[in-house]
Coordinates of C-alpha atoms and ligand atoms in Angstrom, one line a residue:
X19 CA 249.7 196.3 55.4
X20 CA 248.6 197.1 59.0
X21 CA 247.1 200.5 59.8
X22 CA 249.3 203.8 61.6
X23 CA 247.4 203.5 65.0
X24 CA 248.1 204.1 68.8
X25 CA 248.5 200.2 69.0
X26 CA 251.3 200.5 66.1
X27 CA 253.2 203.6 66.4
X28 CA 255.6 201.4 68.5
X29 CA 257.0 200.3 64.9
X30 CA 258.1 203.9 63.9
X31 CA 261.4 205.2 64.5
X32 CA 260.7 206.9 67.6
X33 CA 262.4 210.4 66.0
X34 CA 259.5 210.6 63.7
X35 CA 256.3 209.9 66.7
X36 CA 254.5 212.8 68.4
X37 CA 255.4 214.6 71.7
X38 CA 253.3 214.4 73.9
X39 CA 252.3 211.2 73.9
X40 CA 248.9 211.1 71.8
X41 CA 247.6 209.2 75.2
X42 CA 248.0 211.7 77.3
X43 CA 246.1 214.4 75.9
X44 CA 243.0 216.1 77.0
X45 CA 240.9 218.0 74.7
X46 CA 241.3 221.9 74.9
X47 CA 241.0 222.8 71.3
X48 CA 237.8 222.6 68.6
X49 CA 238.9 223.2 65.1
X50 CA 236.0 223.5 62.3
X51 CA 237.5 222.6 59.1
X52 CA 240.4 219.6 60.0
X53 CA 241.4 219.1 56.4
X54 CA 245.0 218.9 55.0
X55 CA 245.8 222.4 55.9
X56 CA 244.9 222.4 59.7
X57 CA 246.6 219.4 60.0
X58 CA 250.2 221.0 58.5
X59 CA 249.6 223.8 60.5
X60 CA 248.3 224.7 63.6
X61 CA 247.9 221.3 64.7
X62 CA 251.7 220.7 64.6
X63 CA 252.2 224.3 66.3
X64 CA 250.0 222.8 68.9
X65 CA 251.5 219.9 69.4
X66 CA 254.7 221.6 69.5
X67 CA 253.5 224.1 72.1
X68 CA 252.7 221.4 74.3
X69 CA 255.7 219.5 74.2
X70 CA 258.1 222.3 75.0
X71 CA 256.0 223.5 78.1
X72 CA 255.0 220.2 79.2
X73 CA 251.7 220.3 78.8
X74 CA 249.0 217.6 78.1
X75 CA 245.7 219.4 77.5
X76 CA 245.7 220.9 74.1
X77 CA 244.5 218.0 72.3
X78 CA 242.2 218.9 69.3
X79 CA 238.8 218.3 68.3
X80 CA 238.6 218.5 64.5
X81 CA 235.4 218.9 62.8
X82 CA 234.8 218.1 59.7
X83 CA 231.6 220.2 57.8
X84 CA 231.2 218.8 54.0
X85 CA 232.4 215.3 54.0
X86 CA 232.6 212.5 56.0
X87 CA 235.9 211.3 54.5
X88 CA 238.8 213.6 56.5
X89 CA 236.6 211.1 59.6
X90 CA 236.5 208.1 57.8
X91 CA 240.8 208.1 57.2
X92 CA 241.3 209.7 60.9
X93 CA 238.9 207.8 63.4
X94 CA 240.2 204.3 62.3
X95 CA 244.1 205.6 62.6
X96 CA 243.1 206.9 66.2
X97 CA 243.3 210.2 64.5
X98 CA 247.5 210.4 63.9
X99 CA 248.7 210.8 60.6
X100 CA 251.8 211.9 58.9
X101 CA 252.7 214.8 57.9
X102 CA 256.4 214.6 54.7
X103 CA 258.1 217.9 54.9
X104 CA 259.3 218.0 51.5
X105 CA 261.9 219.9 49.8
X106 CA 263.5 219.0 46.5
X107 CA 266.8 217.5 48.0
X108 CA 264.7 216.1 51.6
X109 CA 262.0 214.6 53.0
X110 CA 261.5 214.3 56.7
X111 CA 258.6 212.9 58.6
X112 CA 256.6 213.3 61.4
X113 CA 253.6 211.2 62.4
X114 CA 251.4 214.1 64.4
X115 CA 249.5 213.2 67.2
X116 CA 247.5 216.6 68.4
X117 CA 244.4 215.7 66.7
X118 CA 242.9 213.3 69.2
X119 CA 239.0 213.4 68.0
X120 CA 237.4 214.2 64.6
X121 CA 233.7 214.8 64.5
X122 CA 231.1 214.7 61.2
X123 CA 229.2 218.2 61.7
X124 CA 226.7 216.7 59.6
X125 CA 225.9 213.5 61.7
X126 CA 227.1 214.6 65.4
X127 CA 225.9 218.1 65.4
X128 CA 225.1 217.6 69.5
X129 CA 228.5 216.5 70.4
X130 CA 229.7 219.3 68.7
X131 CA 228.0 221.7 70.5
X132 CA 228.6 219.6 74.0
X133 CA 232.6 220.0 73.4
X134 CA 231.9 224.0 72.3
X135 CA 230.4 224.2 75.6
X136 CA 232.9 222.3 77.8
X137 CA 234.6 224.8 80.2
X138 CA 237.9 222.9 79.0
X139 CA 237.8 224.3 75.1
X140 CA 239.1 227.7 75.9
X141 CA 240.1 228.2 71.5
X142 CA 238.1 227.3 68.4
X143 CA 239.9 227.6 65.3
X144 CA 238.8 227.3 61.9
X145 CA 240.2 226.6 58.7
X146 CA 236.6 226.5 56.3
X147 CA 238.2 228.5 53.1
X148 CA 236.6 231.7 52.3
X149 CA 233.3 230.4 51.3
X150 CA 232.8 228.7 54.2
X151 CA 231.9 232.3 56.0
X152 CA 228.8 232.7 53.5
X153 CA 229.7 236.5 53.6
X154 CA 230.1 239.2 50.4
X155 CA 234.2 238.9 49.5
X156 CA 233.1 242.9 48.5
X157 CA 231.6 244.7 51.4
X158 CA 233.0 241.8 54.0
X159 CA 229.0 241.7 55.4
X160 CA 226.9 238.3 56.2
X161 CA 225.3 236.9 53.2
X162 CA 221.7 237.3 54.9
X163 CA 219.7 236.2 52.6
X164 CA 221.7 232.6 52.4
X165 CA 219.1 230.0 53.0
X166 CA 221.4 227.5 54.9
X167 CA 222.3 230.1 57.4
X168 CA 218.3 231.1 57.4
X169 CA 217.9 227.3 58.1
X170 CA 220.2 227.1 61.0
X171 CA 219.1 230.3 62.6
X172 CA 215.3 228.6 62.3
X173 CA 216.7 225.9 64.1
X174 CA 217.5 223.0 63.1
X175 CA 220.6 221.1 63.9
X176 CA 223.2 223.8 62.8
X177 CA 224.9 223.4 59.0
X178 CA 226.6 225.9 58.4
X179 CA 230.3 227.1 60.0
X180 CA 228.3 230.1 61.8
X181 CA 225.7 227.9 62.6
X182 CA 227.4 226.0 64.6
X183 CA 229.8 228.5 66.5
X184 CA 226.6 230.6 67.5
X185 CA 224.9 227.8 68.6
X186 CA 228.1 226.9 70.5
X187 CA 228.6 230.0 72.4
X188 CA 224.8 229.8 72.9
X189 CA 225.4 226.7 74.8
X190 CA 228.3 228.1 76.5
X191 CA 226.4 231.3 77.7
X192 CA 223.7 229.0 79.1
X193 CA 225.8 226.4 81.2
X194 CA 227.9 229.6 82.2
X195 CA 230.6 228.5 80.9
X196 CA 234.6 230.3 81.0
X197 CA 235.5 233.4 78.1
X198 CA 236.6 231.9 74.4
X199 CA 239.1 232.7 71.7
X200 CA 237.9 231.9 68.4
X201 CA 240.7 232.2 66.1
X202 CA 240.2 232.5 61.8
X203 CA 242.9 231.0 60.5
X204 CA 241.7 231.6 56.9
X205 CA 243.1 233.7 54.2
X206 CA 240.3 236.6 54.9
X207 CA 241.5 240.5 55.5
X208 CA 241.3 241.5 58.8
X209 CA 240.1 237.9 59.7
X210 CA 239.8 238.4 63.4
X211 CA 237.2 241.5 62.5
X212 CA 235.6 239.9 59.7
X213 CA 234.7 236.8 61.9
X214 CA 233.4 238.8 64.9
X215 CA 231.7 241.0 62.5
X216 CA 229.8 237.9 61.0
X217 CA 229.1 236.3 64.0
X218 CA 227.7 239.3 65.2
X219 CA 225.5 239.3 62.0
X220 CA 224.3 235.8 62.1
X221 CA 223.6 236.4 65.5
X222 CA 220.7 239.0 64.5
X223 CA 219.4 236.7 62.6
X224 CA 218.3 234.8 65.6
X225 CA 214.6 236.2 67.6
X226 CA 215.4 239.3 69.1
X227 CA 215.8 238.7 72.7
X228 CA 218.6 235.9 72.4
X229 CA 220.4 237.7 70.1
X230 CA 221.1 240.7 72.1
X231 CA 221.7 238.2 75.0
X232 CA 224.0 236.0 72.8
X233 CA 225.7 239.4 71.5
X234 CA 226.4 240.7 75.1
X235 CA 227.5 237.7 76.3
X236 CA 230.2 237.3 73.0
X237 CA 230.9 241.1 73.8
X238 CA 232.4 240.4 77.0
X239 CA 233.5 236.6 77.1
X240 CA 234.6 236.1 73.2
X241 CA 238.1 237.2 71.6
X242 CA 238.7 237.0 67.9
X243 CA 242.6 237.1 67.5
X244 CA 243.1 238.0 63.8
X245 CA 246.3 235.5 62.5
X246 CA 247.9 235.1 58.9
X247 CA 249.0 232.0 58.0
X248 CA 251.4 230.8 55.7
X249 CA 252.4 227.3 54.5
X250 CA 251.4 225.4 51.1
X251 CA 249.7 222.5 51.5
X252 CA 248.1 220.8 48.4
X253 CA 245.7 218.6 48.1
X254 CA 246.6 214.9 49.2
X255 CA 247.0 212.3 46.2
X256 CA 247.2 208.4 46.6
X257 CA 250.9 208.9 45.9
X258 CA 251.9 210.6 48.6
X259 CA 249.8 208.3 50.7
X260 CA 252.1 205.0 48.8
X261 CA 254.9 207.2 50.1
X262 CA 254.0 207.3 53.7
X263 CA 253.4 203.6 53.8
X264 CA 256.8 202.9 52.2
X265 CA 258.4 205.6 54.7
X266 CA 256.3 203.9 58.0
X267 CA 255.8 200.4 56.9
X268 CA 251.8 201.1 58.3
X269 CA 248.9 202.1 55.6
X270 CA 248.0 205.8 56.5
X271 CA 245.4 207.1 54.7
X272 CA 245.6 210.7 55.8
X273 CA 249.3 211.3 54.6
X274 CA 250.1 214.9 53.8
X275 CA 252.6 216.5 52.0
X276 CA 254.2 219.9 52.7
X277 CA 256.8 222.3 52.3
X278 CA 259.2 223.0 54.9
X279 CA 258.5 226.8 55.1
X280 CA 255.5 227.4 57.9
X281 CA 254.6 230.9 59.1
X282 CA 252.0 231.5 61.9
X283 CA 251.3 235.6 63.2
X284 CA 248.3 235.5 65.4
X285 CA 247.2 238.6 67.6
X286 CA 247.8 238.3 71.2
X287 CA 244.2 239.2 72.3
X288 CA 243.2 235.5 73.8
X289 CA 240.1 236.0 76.4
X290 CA 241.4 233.0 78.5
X291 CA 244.4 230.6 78.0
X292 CA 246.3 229.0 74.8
X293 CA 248.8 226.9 73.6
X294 CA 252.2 228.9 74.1
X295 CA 252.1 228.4 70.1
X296 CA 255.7 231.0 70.4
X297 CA 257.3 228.2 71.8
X298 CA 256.7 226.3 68.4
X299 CA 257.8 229.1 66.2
X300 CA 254.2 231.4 65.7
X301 CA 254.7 235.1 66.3
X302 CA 252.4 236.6 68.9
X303 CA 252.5 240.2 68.0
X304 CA 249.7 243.0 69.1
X305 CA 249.0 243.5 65.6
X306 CA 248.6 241.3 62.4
X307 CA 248.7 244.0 59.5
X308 CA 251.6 244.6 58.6
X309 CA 252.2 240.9 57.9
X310 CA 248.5 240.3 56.3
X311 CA 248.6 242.7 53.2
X312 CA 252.3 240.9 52.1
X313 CA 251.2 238.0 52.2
X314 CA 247.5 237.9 51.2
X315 CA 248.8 240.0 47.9
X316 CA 252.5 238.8 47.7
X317 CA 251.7 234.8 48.1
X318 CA 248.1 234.2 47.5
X319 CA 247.9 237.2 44.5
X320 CA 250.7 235.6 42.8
X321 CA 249.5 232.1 42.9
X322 CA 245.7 232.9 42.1
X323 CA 247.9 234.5 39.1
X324 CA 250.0 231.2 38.4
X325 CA 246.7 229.1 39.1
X326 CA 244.6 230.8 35.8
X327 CA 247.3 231.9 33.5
X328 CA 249.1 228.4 34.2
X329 CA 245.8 226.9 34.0
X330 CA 245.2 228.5 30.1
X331 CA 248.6 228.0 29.0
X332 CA 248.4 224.0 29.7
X333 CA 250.4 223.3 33.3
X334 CA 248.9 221.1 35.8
X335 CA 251.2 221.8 38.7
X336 CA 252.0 225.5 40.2
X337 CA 255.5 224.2 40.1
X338 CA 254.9 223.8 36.1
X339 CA 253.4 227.0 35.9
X340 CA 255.8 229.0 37.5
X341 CA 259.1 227.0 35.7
X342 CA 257.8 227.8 32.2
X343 CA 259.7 230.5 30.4
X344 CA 258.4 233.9 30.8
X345 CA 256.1 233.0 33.9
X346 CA 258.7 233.6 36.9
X347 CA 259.7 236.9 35.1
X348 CA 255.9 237.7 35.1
X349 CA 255.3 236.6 38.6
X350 CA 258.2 239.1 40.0
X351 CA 256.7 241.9 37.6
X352 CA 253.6 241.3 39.5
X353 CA 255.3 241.4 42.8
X354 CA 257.4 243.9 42.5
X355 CA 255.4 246.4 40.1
X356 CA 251.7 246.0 41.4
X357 CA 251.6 244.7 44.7
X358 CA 254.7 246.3 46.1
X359 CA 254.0 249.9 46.5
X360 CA 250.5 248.7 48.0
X361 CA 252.5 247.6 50.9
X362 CA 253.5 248.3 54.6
X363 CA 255.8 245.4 55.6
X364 CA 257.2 245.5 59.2
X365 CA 260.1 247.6 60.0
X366 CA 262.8 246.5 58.6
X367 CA 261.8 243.0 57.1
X368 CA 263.7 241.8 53.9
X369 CA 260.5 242.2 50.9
X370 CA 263.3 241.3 48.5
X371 CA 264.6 238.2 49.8
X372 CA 260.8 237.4 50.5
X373 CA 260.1 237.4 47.0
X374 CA 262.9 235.6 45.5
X375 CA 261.7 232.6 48.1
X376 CA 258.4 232.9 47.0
X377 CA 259.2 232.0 43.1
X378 CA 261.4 229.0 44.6
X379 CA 258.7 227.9 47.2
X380 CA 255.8 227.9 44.2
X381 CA 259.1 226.0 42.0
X382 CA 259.2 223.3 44.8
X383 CA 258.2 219.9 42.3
X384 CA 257.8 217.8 45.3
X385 CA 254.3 219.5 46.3
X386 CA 252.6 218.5 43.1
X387 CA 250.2 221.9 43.7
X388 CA 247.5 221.5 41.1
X389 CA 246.8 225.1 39.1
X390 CA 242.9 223.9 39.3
X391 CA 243.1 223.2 42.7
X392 CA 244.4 226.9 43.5
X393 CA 241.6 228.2 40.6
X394 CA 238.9 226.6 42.7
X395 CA 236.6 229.7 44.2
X396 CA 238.2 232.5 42.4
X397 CA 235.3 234.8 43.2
X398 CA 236.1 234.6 47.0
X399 CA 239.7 235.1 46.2
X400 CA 240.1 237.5 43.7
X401 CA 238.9 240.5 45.8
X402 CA 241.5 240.9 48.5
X403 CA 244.3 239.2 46.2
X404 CA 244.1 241.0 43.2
X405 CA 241.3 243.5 43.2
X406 CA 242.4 245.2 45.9
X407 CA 246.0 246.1 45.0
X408 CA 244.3 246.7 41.8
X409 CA 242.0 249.5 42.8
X410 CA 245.0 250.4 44.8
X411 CA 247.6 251.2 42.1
X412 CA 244.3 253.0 39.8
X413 CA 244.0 255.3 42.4
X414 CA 247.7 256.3 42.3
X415 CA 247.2 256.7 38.8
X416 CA 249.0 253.8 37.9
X417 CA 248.4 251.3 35.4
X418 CA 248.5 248.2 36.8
X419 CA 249.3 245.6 33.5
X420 CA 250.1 242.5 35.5
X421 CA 247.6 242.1 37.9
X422 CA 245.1 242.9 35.4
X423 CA 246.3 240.1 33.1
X424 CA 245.8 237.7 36.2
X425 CA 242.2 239.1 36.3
X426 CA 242.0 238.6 32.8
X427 CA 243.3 235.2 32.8
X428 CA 239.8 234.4 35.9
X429 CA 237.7 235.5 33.0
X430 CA 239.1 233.3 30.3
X431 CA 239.7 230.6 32.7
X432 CA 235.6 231.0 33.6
X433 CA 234.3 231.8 30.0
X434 CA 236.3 229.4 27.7
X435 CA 236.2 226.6 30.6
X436 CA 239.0 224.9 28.7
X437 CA 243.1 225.7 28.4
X438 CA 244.9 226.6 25.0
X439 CA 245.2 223.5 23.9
X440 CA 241.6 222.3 24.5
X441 CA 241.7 220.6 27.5
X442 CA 238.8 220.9 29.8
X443 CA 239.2 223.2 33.3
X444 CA 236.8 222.6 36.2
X445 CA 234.8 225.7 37.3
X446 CA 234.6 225.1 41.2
X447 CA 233.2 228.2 42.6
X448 CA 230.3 229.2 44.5
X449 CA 229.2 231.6 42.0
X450 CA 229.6 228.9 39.4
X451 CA 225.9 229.0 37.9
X452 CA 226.2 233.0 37.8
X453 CA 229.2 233.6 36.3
X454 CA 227.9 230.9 33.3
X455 CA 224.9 232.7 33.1
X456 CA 226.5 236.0 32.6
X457 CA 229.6 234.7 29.9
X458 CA 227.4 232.5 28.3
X459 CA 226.4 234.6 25.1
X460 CA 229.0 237.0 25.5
X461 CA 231.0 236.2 22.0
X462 CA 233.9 238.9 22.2
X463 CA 236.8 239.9 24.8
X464 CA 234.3 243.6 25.9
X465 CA 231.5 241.0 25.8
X466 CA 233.3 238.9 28.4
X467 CA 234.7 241.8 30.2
X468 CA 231.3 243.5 30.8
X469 CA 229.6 240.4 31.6
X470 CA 232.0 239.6 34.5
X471 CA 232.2 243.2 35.5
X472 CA 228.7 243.4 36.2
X473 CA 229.1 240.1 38.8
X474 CA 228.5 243.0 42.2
X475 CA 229.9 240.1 44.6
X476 CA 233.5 240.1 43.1
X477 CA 233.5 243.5 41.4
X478 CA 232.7 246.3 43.5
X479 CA 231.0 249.4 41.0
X480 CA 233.9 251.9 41.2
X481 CA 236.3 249.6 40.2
X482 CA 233.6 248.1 37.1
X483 CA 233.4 251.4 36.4
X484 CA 237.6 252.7 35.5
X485 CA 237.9 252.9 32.3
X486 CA 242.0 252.0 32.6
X487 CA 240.7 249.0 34.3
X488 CA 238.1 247.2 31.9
X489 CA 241.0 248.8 28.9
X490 CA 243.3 246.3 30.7
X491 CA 241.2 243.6 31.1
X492 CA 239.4 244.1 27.3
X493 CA 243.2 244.0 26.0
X494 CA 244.1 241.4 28.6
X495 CA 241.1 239.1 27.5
X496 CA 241.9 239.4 23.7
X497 CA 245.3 238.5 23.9
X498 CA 244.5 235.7 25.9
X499 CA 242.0 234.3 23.3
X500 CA 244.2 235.1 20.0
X501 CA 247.8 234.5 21.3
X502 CA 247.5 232.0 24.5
X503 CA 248.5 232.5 27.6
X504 CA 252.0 231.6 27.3
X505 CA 252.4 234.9 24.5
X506 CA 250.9 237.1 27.1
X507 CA 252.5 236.8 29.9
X508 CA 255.6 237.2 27.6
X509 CA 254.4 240.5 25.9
X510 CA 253.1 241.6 29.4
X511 CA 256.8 242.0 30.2
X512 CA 258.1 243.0 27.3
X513 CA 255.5 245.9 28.1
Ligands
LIG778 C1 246.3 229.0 47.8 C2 246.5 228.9 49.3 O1 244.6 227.4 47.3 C3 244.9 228.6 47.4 O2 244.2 229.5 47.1 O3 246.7 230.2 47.4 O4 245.9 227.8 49.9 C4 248.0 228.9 49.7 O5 248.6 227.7 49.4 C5 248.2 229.2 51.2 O6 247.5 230.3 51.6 C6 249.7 229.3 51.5 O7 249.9 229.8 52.8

């Protein structure tokens, strides 16, 4: 079969091929991070923005940090790929053309910092999951001691995501180049803040006279818009690819899959021009919060809850999970009983209705969401999903009973390493070694419950410290171990 390409898009229905033409484009944009996500998201608000206000110079370059593979499916395909909106009853398809260059950090550090430094790229965005910012998911501060970001700031050709964007805006300051938005589009609180916040800690660990140069010079020329983002994207699997080709007629072998809900709220503090990404649906507002806390708790709580608890009891998908009996109960217990009176929605918005969509959005069968997948990197997550509506609801002198059973179900998922039944579950996390160091003689549910607490990246001491917290989790954890994960979740509503 031949490949999608520039050559061949001629061969798909001409409903499904990008506006602009992919052609046309000049490069505005450098994304770090241009897996499945980006590519679902801001890349089709981009390309979206362009076409409604006629403009042909907001092509993006996407980077690629870890592997070479997003590159080696992209470059061939002259970077377009398409993108199956999928509901249960629908599919519809778009091949998206915004992505017009994709670069291997690894091997083509220079040309990365060339295009940060071209007067054209007025955004970066970046999509590098939580670890990728090598910071403490606790305190939100740099991760100084991190010898890859030690490396980079010695000099070599930059490794890391901060790495790079410094050395970037280094470049920039020198040629004298225009102002920058950089633009986290990460699940991170306050991840405009957090970004400039780490950038300005990396920065310091440059020699002292660039880096109060470099930190003026961000001062006045660099914005950090803080955004939330919303839309699931899972993992791409050779089916979905066999789809696309029988959908096209072309071999594309950077298919995705979605859903058809997509949310974008960025900040409107640019510090020089942008795709009019409100002509393509995204809500410029002055201020992200109210919209942040909902979803960071409402969505991502919920399914890091699914993820481990769905995990234990045996489901592979989030769609399983959530499906089983008991578990949507549980999930809107969660919602409405721990995370809810943490919240400040915006004036007027429907919470209820928000909710109910949520349970039918993680139901969706077509997105084939794996629980592991969603597990992965728990330690970066858990903080701001769960921990902090946690602490929250302790503090009101609530008992939280839900949320702590999610917690509960991270510390069987990381100290059994298998489900229920027996099967195997991958521990993906950057604190992998640690948290198997500390769990790995711990023999009862308070052995496994103090050995996690003690973990001062995810658990910050107050909160290791509440006695109706670790009661919760103990109780949690042994009910986990004796009864399954199934049971529990049942007698966590049954109260
Ligand atoms: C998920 C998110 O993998 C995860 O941790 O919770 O990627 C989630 O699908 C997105 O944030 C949805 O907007």
């Amino acid at each position: 079969m031949d490949r999608l390409s520039i050559a061949n898009l001629a061969r798909v229905p001409s409903a499904w091929r990008p506006v602009p033409n992919p052609r046309d484009l000049s490069l505005g944009i450098v994304h770090l991070g241009v897996g499945a996500f980006h590519r679902a998201h801001q890349a089709l608000y981009t390309e979206r923005a362009m076409a409604e206000r006629g403009e042909t110079n907001w092509g993006i370059c996407g980077v690629t940090q870890r592997s070479a593979a997003v590159a080696d499916a992209l470059v061939p395909q002259d970077c377009l790929y398409s993108v199956l909106v999928s509901s249960p009853v629908a599919t519809e398809v778009h091949v998206a053309g915004a992505v017009r260059q994709v670069l291997f950090a690894r091997h083509q550090a220079k040309e990365l910092l060339e295009r940060l430094a071209l007067p054209g790229t007025a955004v970066v965005t970046l999509t590098v999951t939580e670890k990728g910012y090598r910071y403490n998911p606790v305190t939100g501060a740099l991760a100084e001691a991190d010898p890859e970001l030690a490396a980079d700031a010695g000099g070599r050709p930059p490794e890391t995501v901060l790495g790079q964007l410094v050395a970037g805006i280094e470049a920039r300051m020198r040629s004298g180049g225009p102002a920058l938005s950089v633009v986290c589009c990460d699940n991170l609180p306050s991840n405009g803040a957090t970004l400039r916040r780490l950038v300005e800690g990396y920065c310091r660990l440059l020699p002292g006279e660039r880096a109060d140069a470099l930190e003026r010079w961000i001062s006045d020329n660099v914005s950090f818009p803080a955004t939330v983002v919303d839309r699931i994207v899972p993992a791409a699997t050779d089916a979905d690819r066999e789809k696309a080709a029988g959908l096209l007629g072309l071999d594309d072998r950077a298919a995705i899959v979605t859903e058809p809900f997509t949310q974008w709220v960025v900040e409107d503090s640019f510090a020089g021009p942008r795709p009019a990404w409100e002509l393509a649906g995204a809500e410029l507002v002055a201020d992200v919060a109210p919209y942040e806390e909902m979803k960071l708790r409402l969505l991502n709580g919920s399914h890091s809850a699914l993820a481990y608890l769905g995990a234990l009891a045996g489901h592979e998908l989030i769609a399983d999970a959530v499906t089983a009996p008991g578990f949507a109960a549980y999930v809107r217990g969660l919602m409405d009983a721990d995370m809810t009176p943490t919240l400040s929605p915006p004036a007027g918005f429907d919470l209820g209705g928000y909710k109910t969509a949520l349970v039918e959005r993680f139901a969706n069968p077509v997105l084939r969401h794996r629980t592991t997948q969603v597990a992965m990197d728990g330690s970066q997550k858990l903080p701001y999903r769960l921990l902090a509506p946690v602490r929250a609801r302790l503090a009101a002198g609530a008992e939280p009973r839900h949320a702590c059973l999610a917690v509960a179900g991270w510390m069987r998922y990381v100290s059994a390493g298998e489900s229920d039944a027996g099967e195997a579950l991958p521990l993906d996390d950057p604190l992998a070694g640690r948290l198997r160091e500390a769990t790995r003689d711990a023999s009862t549910p308070s052995g496994v419950v103090e050995a996690l607490l003690g973990v001062r990246e995810v658990f910050p001491p107050d909160l290791a410290d509440d006695a109706v917290f670790r009661k919760l989790l103990v109780d949690g954890v042994d009910t986990l171990s004796r009864h399954g994960a199934a049971a529990a979740v049942a007698s966590v509503e049954a109260g």
